[in-house]
Coordinates of C-alpha atoms in Angstrom, one line a residue:
M519 CA 71.8 92.2 1.6
R520 CA 67.9 91.6 2.2
N521 CA 67.2 93.2 -1.2
A522 CA 69.9 91.3 -2.9
L523 CA 68.5 88.0 -1.4
T524 CA 64.8 89.0 -2.5
A525 CA 66.1 89.7 -6.1
A526 CA 67.9 86.4 -6.5
V527 CA 64.8 84.5 -5.1
A528 CA 62.6 86.4 -7.5
A529 CA 64.9 85.7 -10.5
M530 CA 64.8 81.9 -9.7
F531 CA 61.0 81.9 -9.6
V532 CA 61.1 83.7 -12.9
L533 CA 63.5 81.0 -14.2
V534 CA 61.5 78.2 -12.9
T535 CA 57.9 79.3 -14.0
E536 CA 58.9 80.4 -17.4
L537 CA 60.7 77.5 -18.7
P538 CA 60.3 77.5 -22.6
G539 CA 58.5 74.7 -24.2
Q540 CA 59.4 73.0 -27.6
T541 CA 57.7 73.6 -30.7
I542 CA 56.8 70.5 -32.4
T543 CA 54.4 69.3 -35.4
A544 CA 51.3 67.2 -34.4
Y545 CA 49.6 65.1 -36.9
K546 CA 45.8 64.8 -37.3
T547 CA 44.6 61.3 -35.9
G548 CA 40.9 62.0 -36.2
E549 CA 38.0 64.3 -35.7
R550 CA 34.4 64.6 -34.3
T551 CA 31.6 67.0 -35.2
T552 CA 29.2 67.9 -32.6
G553 CA 26.6 70.6 -33.4
Q554 CA 28.2 73.8 -34.7
T555 CA 31.9 72.7 -34.1
K556 CA 34.3 70.2 -34.9
Q557 CA 36.9 68.9 -32.7
C558 CA 40.4 67.8 -34.5
Y559 CA 42.7 65.3 -32.9
Y560 CA 46.3 65.3 -33.1
D561 CA 49.2 63.3 -32.0
G562 CA 52.6 64.9 -31.3
L563 CA 55.4 63.0 -29.9
G564 CA 52.8 60.5 -27.9
S565 CA 50.8 63.6 -26.2
E566 CA 47.2 64.1 -27.5
Y567 CA 46.1 67.8 -28.7
T568 CA 42.6 68.9 -29.7
R569 CA 41.8 71.9 -31.8
T570 CA 38.1 73.1 -32.0
I571 CA 37.1 74.8 -35.2
S572 CA 33.8 75.4 -37.1
S573 CA 31.8 72.2 -38.0
I574 CA 32.2 73.3 -41.6
A575 CA 35.7 74.0 -41.8
L576 CA 38.4 71.2 -42.7
C577 CA 40.9 70.1 -39.9
P578 CA 44.4 70.6 -41.0
L579 CA 46.7 67.7 -41.6
S580 CA 49.0 69.0 -39.3
I581 CA 49.5 71.8 -36.5
Q582 CA 52.4 73.3 -34.5
V583 CA 52.0 72.9 -30.9
T584 CA 54.2 74.0 -27.9
T585 CA 55.2 71.2 -25.6
R586 CA 55.1 71.5 -22.1
N587 CA 58.1 70.5 -20.0
P588 CA 57.0 66.9 -18.9
V589 CA 56.7 66.0 -15.2
P590 CA 58.3 62.6 -14.9
A591 CA 56.1 59.9 -13.8
P592 CA 56.6 58.1 -10.5
T593 CA 58.2 54.9 -11.0
P594 CA 55.9 52.2 -9.8
A595 CA 56.9 49.9 -7.0
P596 CA 57.9 46.6 -8.2
S597 CA 55.2 44.1 -7.8
P598 CA 56.1 41.3 -5.3
R599 CA 57.2 38.2 -7.0
S600 CA 55.3 35.1 -6.2
T601 CA 56.9 31.6 -5.2
I602 CA 55.9 28.2 -5.3
T603 CA 56.9 25.1 -3.7
A604 CA 58.2 22.3 -6.3
Y605 CA 58.5 18.8 -5.0
K606 CA 61.1 16.3 -6.2
T607 CA 60.2 13.9 -8.7
G608 CA 63.3 12.2 -9.6
E609 CA 67.4 12.5 -10.0
E610 CA 69.9 11.4 -12.4
T611 CA 73.6 11.3 -11.7
T612 CA 76.1 12.0 -14.4
G613 CA 79.7 12.2 -13.7
G614 CA 80.4 14.6 -10.8
T615 CA 77.1 16.2 -10.8
K616 CA 73.3 15.0 -10.1
Q617 CA 70.3 16.6 -11.7
C618 CA 67.4 16.9 -9.2
Y619 CA 64.1 17.1 -11.0
Y620 CA 60.9 18.9 -9.3
D621 CA 57.4 19.5 -10.4
G622 CA 55.6 22.8 -9.3
L623 CA 52.0 23.4 -10.4
G624 CA 52.7 21.3 -13.6
N625 CA 56.0 23.0 -14.4
R626 CA 59.3 21.0 -14.4
Y627 CA 62.6 22.5 -12.6
T628 CA 65.8 21.0 -12.5
K629 CA 68.6 21.8 -9.7
T630 CA 72.1 20.7 -10.1
V631 CA 74.2 19.4 -7.1
Q632 CA 77.4 17.6 -6.5
S633 CA 76.9 13.9 -7.1
Y634 CA 77.6 13.0 -3.5
Q635 CA 74.8 15.5 -2.1
L636 CA 71.3 14.5 -1.5
C637 CA 68.6 16.3 -3.5
P638 CA 66.4 18.6 -1.3
L639 CA 63.0 17.2 -1.2
S640 CA 61.4 20.5 -2.1
I641 CA 62.6 23.8 -3.5
T642 CA 61.0 27.3 -3.5
V643 CA 61.1 28.9 -7.1
E644 CA 59.8 32.3 -8.3
R645 CA 57.1 32.4 -10.8

């Protein structure tokens, strides 16, 4: 029983550590010569690859590379929304509704209420 469990764990470890990558074509984006070597830069599906060759050799226009299984980037926490207070500048009644006008840091906002309701003197708005 213990040997079977050990074998199962070992098999799972092999499966996890030897996930095959995918072979793609990466295309040349640039090169830089330093001393006796030349670095050839490539882009393959948004990832950068580098190949070092002799400084007198020509960089291939494309190369075959094996991608690594990408590790998903953590999702950044949403930035807190800032709010401002807008103050009433006027109102206008049309039929059964009333448009209340506000100014907040130079921006105009409108809030619609029933015509019999009072417009709030200020409102909080998200920027």
